[in-house]
PDB file of C-alpha atoms in Angstrom:
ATOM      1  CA  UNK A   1      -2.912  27.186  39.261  1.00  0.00           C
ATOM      2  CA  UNK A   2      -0.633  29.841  38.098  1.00  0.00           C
ATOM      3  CA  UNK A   3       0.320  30.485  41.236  1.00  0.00           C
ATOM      4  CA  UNK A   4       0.878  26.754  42.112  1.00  0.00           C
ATOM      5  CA  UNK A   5       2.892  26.289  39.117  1.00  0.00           C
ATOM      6  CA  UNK A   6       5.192  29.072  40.031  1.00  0.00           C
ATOM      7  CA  UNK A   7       5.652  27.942  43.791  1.00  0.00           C
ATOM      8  CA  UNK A   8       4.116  30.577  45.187  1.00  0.00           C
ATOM      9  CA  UNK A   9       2.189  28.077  47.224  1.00  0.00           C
ATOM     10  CA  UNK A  10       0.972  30.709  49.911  1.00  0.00           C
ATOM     11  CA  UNK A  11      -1.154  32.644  47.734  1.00  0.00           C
ATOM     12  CA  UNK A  12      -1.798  29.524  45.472  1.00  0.00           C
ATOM     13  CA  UNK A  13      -3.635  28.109  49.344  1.00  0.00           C
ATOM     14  CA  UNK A  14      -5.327  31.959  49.786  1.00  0.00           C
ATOM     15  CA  UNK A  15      -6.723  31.213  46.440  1.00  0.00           C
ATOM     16  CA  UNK A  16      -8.014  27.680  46.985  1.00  0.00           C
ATOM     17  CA  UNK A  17      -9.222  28.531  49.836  1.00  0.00           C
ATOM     18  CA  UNK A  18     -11.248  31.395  48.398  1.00  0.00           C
ATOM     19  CA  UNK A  19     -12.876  29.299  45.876  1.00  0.00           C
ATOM     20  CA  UNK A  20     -13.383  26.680  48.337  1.00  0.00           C
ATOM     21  CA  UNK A  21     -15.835  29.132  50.347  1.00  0.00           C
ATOM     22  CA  UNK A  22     -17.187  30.114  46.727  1.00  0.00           C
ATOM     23  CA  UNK A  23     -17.965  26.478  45.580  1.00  0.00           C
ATOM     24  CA  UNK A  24     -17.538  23.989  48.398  1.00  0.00           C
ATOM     25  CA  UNK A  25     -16.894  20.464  48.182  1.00  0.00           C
ATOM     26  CA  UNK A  26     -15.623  21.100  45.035  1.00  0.00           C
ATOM     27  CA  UNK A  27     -13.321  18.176  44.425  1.00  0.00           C
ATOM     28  CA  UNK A  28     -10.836  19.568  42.097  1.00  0.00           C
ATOM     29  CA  UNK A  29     -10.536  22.656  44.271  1.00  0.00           C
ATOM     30  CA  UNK A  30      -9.936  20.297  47.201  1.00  0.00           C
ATOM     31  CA  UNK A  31      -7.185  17.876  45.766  1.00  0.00           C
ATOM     32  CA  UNK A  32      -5.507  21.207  44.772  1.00  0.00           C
ATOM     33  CA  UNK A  33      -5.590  23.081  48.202  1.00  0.00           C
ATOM     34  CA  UNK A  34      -4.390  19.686  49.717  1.00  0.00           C
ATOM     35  CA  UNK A  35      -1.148  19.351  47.080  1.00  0.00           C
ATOM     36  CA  UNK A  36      -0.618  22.900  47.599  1.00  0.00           C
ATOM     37  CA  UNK A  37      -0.271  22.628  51.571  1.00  0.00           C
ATOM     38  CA  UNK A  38       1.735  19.535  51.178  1.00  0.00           C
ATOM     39  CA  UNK A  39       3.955  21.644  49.200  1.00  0.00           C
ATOM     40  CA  UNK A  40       4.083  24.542  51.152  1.00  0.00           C
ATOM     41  CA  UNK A  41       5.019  21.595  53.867  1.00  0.00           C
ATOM     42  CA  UNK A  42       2.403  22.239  55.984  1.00  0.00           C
ATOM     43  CA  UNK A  43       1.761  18.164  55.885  1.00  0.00           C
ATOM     44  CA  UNK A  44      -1.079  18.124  58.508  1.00  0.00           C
ATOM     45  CA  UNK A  45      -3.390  19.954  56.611  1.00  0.00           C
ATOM     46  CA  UNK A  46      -2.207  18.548  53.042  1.00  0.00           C
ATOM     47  CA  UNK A  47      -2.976  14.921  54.493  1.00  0.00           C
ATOM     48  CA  UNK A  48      -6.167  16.042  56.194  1.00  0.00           C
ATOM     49  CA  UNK A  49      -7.978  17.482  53.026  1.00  0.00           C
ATOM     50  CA  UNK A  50      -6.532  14.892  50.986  1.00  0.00           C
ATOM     51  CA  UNK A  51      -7.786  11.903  53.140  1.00  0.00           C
ATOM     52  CA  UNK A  52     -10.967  13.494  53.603  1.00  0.00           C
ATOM     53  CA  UNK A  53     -11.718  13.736  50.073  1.00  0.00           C
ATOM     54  CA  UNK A  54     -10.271  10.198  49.242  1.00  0.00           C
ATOM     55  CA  UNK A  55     -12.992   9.396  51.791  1.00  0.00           C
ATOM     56  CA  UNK A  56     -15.886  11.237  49.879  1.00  0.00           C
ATOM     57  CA  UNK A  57     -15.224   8.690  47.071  1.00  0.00           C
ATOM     58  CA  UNK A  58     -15.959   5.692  49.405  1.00  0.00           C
ATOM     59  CA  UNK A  59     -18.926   7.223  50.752  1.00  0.00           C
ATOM     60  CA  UNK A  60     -20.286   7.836  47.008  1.00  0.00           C
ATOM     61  CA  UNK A  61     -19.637   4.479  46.855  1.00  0.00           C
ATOM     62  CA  UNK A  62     -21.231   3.765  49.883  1.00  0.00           C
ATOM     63  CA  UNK A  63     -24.823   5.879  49.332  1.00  0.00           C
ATOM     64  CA  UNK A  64     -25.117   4.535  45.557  1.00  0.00           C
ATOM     65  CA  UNK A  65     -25.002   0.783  47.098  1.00  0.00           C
ATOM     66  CA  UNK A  66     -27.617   1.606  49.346  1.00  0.00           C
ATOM     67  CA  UNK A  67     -29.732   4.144  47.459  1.00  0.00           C
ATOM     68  CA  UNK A  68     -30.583   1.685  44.842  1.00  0.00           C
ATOM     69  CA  UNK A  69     -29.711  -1.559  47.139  1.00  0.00           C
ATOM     70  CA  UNK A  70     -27.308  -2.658  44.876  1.00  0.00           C
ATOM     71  CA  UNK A  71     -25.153  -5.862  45.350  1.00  0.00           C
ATOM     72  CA  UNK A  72     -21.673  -5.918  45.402  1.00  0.00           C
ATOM     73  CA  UNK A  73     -20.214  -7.519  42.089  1.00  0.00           C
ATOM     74  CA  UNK A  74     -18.018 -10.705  42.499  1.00  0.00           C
ATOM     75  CA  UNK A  75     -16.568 -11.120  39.134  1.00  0.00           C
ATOM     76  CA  UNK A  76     -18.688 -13.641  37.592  1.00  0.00           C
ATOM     77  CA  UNK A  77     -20.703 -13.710  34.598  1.00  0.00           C
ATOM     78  CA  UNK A  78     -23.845 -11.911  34.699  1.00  0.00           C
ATOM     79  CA  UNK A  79     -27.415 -12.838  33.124  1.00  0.00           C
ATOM     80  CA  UNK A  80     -28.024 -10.349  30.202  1.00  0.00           C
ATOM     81  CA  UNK A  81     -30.066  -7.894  31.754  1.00  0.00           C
ATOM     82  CA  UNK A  82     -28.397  -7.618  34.786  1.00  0.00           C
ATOM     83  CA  UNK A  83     -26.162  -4.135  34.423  1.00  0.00           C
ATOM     84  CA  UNK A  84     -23.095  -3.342  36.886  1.00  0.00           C
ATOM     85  CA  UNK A  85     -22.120   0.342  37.684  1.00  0.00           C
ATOM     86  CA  UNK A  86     -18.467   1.279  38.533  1.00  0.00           C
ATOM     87  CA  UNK A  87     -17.964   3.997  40.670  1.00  0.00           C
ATOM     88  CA  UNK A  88     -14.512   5.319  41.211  1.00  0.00           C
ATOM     89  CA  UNK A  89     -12.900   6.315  44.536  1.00  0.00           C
ATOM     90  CA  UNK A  90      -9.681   7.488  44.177  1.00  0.00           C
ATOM     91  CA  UNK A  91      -7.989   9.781  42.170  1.00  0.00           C
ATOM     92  CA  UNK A  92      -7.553  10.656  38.461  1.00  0.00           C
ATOM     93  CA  UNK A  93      -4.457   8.530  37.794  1.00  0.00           C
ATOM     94  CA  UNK A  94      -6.016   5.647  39.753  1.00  0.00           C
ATOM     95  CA  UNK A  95      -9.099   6.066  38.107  1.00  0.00           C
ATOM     96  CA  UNK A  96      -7.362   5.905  34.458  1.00  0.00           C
ATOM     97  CA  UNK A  97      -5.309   3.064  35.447  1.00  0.00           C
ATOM     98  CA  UNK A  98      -7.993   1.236  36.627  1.00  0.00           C
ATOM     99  CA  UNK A  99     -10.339   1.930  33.360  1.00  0.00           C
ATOM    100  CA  UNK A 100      -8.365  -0.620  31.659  1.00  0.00           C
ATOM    101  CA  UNK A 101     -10.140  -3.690  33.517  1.00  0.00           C
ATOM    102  CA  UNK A 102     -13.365  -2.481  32.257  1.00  0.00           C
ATOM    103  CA  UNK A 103     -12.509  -4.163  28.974  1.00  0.00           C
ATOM    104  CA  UNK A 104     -11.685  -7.481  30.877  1.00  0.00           C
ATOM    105  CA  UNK A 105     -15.325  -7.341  32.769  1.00  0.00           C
ATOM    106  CA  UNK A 106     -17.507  -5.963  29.569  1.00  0.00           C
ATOM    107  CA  UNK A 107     -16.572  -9.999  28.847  1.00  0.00           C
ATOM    108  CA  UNK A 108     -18.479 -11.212  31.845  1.00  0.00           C
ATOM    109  CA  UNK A 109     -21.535  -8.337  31.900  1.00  0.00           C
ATOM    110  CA  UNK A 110     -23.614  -6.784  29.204  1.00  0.00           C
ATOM    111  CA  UNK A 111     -23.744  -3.115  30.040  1.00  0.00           C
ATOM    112  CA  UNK A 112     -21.511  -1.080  32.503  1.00  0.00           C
ATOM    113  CA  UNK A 113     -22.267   2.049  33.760  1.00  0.00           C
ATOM    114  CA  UNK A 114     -18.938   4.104  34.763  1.00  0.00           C
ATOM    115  CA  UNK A 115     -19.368   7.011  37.262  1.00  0.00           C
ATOM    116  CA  UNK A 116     -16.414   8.866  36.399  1.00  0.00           C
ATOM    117  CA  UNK A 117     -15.194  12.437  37.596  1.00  0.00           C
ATOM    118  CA  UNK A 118     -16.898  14.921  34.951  1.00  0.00           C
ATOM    119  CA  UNK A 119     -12.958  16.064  33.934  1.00  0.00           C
ATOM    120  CA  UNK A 120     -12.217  12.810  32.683  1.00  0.00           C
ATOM    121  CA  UNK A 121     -15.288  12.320  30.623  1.00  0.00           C
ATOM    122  CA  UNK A 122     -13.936  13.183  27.118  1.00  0.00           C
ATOM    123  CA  UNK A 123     -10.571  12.013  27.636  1.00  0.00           C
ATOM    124  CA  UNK A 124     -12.231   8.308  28.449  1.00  0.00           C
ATOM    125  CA  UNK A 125     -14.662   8.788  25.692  1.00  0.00           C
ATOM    126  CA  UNK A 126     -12.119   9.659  23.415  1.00  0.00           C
ATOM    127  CA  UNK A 127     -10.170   6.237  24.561  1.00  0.00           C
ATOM    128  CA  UNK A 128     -12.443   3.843  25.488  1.00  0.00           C
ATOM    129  CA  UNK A 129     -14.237   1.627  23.121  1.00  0.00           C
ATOM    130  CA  UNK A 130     -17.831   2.485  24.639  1.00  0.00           C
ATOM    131  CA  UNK A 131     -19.852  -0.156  23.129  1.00  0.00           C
ATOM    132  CA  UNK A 132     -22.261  -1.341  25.882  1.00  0.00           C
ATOM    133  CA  UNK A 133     -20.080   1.131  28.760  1.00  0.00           C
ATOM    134  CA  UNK A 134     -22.456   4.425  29.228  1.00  0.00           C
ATOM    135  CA  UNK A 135     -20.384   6.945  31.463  1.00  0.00           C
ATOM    136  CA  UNK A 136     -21.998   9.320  33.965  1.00  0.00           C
ATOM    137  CA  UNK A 137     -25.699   8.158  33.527  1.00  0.00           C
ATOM    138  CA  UNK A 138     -28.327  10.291  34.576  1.00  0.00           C
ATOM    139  CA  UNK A 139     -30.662   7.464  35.879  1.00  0.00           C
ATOM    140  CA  UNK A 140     -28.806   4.462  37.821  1.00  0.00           C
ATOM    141  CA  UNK A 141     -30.227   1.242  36.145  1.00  0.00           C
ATOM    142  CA  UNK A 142     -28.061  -1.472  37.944  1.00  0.00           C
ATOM    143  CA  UNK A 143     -28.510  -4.976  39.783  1.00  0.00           C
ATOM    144  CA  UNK A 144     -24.821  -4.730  40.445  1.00  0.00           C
ATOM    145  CA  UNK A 145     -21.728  -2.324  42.080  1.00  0.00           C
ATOM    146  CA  UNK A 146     -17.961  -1.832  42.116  1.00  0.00           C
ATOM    147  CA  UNK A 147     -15.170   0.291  42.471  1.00  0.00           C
TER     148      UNK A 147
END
């Protein structure tokens, strides 16, 4: 990052890339190869590793819906024991903005599960009034899904 920081984006890249063959599909390592391409202006491959990790989101998304056949959540009130997991599938500002309607549906269903990147965890629990909302379970115990 030090690199990145100090727009030296070339070796910033040799770097990501480096830990990229270390730890793959690492998605930190990822977003930051893709920013630092896009600002060493090679767009192509910026936009390339970008999209295709924006796309490992949906296809979380995707698997946990059909893993545990879940049903897609429609906004209505839920019975009591019926739980609804958000999964996120963008990045971390999207993510953060979009933790803010969690209040609004924790009126309409009695326990949320969020699946959250594991960066964000403390700064959410730190924020986030967590009564009923369990983040990053280790078991999936859901009727219901959304993003």
């Amino acid at each position: 990052m030090v690199y990145y920081e100090n727009n030296n984006f070339s070796k910033a890249i040799s770097i990501f890339e480096k830990l990229n063959s270390e730890i793959p599909n690492n998605h930190k390592v990822l977003i930051n190869l893709g920013r630092a391409y896009l600002s060493y202006g090679d767009y192509h491959k910026g936009f390339k590793i970008l999209y295709e990790e924006t796309t490992n989101f949906e296809d979380n998304y995707k698997n946990l819906k059909q893993k545990y056949n879940l049903i897609e959540w429609d906004g209505s009130k839920l019975d009591p024991d019926d739980n609804l997991i958000v999964v996120y599938e963008q990045g971390f500002g999207d993510i953060l903005q979009f933790l803010r309607f969690i209040i609004l549906a924790k009126e309409r269903v009695s326990k949320i599960l969020i699946q959250i990147p594991h960066p964000l965890e403390d700064l959410v629990t730190a924020n986030l009034e967590l009564n009923g909302i369990e983040i990053n379970p280790k078991t999936i115990k859901a009727k219901y899904i959304t993003s």
